[in-house]
Short mmCIF file of C-alpha atoms in Angstrom, two decimals:
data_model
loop_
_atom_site.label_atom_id
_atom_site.label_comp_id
_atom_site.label_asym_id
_atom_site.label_seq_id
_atom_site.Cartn_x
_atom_site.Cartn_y
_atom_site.Cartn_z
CA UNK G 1 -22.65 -13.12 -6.04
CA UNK G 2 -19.86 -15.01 -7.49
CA UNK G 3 -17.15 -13.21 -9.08
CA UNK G 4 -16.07 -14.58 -12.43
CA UNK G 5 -12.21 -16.05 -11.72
CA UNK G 6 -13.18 -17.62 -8.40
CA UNK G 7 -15.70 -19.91 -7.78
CA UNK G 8 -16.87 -19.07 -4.42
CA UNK G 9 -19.67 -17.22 -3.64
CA UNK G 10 -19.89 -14.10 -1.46
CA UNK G 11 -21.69 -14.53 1.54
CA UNK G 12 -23.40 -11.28 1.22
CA UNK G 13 -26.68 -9.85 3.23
CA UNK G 14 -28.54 -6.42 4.05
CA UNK G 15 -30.17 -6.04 7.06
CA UNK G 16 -33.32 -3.56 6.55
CA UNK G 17 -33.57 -2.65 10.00
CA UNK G 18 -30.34 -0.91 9.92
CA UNK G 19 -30.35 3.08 9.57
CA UNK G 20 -27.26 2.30 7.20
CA UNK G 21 -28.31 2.93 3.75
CA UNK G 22 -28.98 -0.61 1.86
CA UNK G 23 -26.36 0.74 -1.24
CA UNK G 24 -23.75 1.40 1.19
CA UNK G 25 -24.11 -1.88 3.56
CA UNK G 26 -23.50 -3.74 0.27
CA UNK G 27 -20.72 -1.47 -0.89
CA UNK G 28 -18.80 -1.71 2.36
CA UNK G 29 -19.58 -5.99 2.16
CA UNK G 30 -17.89 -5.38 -1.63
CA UNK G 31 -14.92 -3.44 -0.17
CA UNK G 32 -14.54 -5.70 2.63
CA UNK G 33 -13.98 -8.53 -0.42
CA UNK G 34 -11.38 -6.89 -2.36
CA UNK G 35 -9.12 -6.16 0.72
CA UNK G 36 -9.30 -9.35 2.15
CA UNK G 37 -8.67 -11.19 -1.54
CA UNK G 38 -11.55 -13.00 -1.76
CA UNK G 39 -11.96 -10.42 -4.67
CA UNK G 40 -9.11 -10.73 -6.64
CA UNK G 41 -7.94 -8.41 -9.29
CA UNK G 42 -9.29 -8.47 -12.71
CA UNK G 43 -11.98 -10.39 -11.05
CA UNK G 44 -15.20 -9.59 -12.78
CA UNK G 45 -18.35 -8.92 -10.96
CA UNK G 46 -21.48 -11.04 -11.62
CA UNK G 47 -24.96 -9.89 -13.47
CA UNK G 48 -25.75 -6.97 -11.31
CA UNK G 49 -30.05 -8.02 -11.59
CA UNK G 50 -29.07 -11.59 -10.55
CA UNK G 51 -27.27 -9.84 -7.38
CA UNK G 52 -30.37 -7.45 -6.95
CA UNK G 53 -32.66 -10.19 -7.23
CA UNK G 54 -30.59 -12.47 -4.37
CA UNK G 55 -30.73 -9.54 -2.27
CA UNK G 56 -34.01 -8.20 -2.81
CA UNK G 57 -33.20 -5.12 -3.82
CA UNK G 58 -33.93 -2.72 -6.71
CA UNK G 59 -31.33 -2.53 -9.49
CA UNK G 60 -30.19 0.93 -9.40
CA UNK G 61 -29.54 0.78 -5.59
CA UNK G 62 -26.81 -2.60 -6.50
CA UNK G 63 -25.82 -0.23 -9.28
CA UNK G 64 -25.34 2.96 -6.65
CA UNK G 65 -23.09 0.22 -4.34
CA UNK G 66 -20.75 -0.68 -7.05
CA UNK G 67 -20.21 2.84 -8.59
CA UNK G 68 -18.95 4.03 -5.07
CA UNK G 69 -16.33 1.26 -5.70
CA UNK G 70 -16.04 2.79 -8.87
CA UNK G 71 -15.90 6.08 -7.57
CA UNK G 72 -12.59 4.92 -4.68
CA UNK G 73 -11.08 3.32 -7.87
CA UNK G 74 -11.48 -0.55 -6.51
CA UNK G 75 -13.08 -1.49 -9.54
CA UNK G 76 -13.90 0.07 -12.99
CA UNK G 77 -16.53 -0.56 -15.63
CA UNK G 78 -15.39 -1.72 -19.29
CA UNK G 79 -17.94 -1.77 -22.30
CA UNK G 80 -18.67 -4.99 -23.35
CA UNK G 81 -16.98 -6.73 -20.23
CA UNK G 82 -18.84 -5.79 -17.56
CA UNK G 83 -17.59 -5.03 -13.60
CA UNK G 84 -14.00 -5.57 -12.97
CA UNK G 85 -12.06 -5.66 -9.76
CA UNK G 86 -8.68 -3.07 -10.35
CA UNK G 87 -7.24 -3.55 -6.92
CA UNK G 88 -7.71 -2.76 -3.23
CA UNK G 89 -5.84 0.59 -1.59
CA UNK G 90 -3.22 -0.41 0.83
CA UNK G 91 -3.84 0.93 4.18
CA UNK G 92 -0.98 1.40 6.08
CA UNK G 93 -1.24 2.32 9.77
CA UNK G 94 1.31 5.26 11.12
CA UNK G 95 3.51 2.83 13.35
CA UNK G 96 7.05 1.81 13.19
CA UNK G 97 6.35 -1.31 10.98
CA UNK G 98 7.88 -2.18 7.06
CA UNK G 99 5.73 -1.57 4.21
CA UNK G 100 6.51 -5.43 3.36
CA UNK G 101 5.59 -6.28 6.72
CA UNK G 102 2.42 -4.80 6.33
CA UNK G 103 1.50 -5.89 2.96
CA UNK G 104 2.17 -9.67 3.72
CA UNK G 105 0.03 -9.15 6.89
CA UNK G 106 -2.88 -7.91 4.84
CA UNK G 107 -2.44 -10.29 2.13
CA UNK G 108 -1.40 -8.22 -0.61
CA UNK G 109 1.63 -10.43 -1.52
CA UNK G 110 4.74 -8.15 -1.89
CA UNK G 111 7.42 -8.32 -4.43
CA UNK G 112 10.11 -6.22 -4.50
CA UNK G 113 12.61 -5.30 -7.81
CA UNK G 114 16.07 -3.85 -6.35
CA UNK G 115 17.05 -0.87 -8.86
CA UNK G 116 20.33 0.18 -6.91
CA UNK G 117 22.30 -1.38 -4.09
CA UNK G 118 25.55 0.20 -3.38
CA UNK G 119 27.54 2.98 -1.61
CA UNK G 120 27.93 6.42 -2.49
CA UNK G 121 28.77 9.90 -0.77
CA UNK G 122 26.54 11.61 1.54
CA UNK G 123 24.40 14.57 1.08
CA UNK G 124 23.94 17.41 3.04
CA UNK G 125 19.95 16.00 3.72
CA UNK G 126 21.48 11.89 4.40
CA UNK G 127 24.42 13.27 6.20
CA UNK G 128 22.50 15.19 8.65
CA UNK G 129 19.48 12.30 8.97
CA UNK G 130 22.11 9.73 9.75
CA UNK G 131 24.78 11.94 11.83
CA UNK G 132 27.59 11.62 9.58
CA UNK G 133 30.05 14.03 7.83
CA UNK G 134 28.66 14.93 4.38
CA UNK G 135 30.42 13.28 1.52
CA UNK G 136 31.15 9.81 3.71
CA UNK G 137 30.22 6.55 1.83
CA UNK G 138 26.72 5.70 3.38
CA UNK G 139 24.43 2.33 1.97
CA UNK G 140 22.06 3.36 -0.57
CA UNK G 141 19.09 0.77 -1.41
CA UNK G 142 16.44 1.84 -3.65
CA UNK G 143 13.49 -0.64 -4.07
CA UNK G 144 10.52 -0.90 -6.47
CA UNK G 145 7.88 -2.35 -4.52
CA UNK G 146 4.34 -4.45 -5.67
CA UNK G 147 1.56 -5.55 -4.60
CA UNK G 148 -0.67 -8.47 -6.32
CA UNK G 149 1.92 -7.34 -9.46
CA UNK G 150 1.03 -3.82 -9.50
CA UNK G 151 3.33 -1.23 -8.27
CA UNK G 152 2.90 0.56 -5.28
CA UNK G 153 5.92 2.93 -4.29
CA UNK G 154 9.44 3.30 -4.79
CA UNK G 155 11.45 3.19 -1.71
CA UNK G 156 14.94 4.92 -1.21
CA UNK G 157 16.72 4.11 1.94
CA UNK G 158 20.19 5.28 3.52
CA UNK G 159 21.98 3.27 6.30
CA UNK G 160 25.16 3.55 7.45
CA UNK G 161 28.04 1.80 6.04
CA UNK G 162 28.75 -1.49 7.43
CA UNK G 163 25.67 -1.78 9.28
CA UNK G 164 23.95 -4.94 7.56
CA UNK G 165 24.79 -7.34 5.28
CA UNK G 166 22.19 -6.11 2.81
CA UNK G 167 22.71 -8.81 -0.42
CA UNK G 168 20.49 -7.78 -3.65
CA UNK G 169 18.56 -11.19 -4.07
CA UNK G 170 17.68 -11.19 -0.19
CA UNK G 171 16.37 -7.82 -0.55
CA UNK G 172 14.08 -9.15 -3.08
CA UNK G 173 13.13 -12.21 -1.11
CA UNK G 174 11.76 -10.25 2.47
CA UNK G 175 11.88 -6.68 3.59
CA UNK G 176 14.59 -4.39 4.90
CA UNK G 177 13.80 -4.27 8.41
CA UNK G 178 13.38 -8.10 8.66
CA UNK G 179 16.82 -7.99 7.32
CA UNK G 180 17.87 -5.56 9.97
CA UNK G 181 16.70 -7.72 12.97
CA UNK G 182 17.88 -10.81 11.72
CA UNK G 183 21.31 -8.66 11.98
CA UNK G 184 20.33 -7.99 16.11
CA UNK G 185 19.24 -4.52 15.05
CA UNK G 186 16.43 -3.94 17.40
CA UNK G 187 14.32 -1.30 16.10
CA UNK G 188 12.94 0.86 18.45
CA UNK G 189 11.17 4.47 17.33
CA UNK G 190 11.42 6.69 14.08
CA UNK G 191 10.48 10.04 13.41
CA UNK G 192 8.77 10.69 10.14
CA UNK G 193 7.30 13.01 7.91
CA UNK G 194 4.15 12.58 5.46
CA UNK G 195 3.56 15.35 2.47
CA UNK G 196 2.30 15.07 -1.22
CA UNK G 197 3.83 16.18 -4.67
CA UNK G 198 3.55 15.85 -8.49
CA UNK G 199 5.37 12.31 -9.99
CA UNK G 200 8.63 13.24 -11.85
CA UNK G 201 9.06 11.42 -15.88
CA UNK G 202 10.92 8.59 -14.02
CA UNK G 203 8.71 7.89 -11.32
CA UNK G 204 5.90 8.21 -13.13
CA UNK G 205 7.39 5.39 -15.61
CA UNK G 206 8.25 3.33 -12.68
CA UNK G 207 5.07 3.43 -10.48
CA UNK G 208 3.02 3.37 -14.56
CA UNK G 209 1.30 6.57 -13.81
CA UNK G 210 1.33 9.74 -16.06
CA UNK G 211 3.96 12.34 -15.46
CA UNK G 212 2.78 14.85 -12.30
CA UNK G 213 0.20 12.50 -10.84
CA UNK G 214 -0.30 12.90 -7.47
CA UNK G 215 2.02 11.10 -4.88
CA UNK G 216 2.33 10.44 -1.29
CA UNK G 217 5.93 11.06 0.17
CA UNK G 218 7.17 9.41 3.38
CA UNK G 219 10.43 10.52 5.00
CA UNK G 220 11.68 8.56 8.15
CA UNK G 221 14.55 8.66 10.45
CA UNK G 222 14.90 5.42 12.52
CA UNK G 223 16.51 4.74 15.28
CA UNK G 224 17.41 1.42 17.50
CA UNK G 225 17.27 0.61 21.04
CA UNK G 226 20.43 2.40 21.89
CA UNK G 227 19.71 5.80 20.41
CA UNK G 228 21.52 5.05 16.59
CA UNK G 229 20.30 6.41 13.90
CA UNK G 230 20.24 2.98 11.71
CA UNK G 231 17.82 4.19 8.84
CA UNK G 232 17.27 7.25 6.92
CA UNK G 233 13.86 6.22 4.50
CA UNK G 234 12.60 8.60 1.27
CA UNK G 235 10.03 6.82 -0.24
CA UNK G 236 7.12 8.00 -2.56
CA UNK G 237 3.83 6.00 -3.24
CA UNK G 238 1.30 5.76 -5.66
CA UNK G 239 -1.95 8.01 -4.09
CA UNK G 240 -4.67 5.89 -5.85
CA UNK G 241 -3.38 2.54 -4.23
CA UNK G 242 -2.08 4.19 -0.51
CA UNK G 243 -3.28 5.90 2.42
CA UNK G 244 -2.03 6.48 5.79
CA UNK G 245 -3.66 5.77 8.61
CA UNK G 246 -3.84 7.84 11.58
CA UNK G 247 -5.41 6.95 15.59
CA UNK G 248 -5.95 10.86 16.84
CA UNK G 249 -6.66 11.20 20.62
CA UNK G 250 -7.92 14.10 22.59
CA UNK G 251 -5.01 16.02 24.62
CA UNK G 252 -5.67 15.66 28.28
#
């Protein structure tokens, strides 16, 4: 298959002897394209009997691998243009790493648009997260951030005053915790909290969702390797384009 706007062909196979179902071998080979980039956004799938042909397969089981795309929201069908590639989910694994970090990693090329950098007076909730008196001028950064142009979240962070040089244009360049070891801040563990909720009118205009679509919210305390609180994180992301990633292991 080669999808229109690239001009490489997939390298894509079935193996029959497999008790994986032939739709879903080629669905996962499909997936595997869009998250690596070799399937780019608004990418448009080829003639779906041409693919079913190079495969040897029937038609409706090509049809049954690209509708579970469909179904995850990789890719949608429009009348009278055929397949298209929306975009892959970002998967981000439950470690102490930056959400830039991870996107450049897995080749979603990041972009961030600063909306505020400044100071203002604690809260009750940043004053206690950062172990300072409520109403003392902490950092506040909030970030828009993207991913292949689309966005992704909106990220609020806290830090204490004084603790980084944090400069709007270099906040738009890299992420905030390459920032923060560039400083000597050695980042060592966080503790952090995962939920859902509905998308307010403004984040719903930011992230270009409708009003009270689901979100995924992400609050994290972060500490360095002397025991400071350095980072107090309250970030929300789009649910259709994020997922967290958790390792579980059996108790002992």
């Amino acid at each position: 298959m080669t999808a229109h706007g690239t001009d490489r062909p997939l390298p894509l196979s079935v193996d029959r002897t497999s008790p994986v179902p032939l739709y879903f071998q080629l669905a996962q080979q499909l997936e595997a394209a869009v998250e690596q980039g070799r399937l780019a956004p608004g990418a448009l799938l080829g003639n779906e009997i041409d693919l079913a042909s190079r495969l040897g397969l029937s038609r409706p089981t090509v049809r049954q691998a690209i509708q579970t795309l469909v179904d995850k929201g990789l890719m949608v069908r429009r009348r009278g243009v055929g397949t298209q590639v929306v975009h892959s989910q970002v998967r981000r694994p439950l470690e102490l790493s930056s959400l830039y970090d991870d996107l450049e990693a897995a080749g979603q090329r990041p972009a961030s648009a600063v909306l505020r950098n400044t100071t203002e007076p604690a809260t009750a909730e940043v004053a206690a997260a950062l172990g300072v008196a409520e109403g003392s001028e902490v950092h506040l950064v909030e970030r828009l951030r993207s991913a292949h142009g689309e966005p992704i979240a909106l990220l609020g962070n806290h830090l204490p005053p004084g603790l980084v040089p944090l400069r709007t244009d270099e906040l738009e360049a890299t992420g905030l915790y390459r920032l923060m070891r560039a400083a000597g801040i050695t980042l060592h563990s966080a503790r952090q909290t995962v939920g859902a909720r509905a998308a307010t009118v403004g984040e719903a205009r930011d992230l270009d969702e409708e009003p009270g679509a689901p979100l995924l919210t992400m609050e994290r305390v972060t500490y360095d390797d002397t025991g400071r609180v350095v980072e107090f994180g309250s970030h929300v992301y789009r649910a259709a384009r994020y997922a967290f990633e958790f390792q579980l292991l059996v108790r002992p």
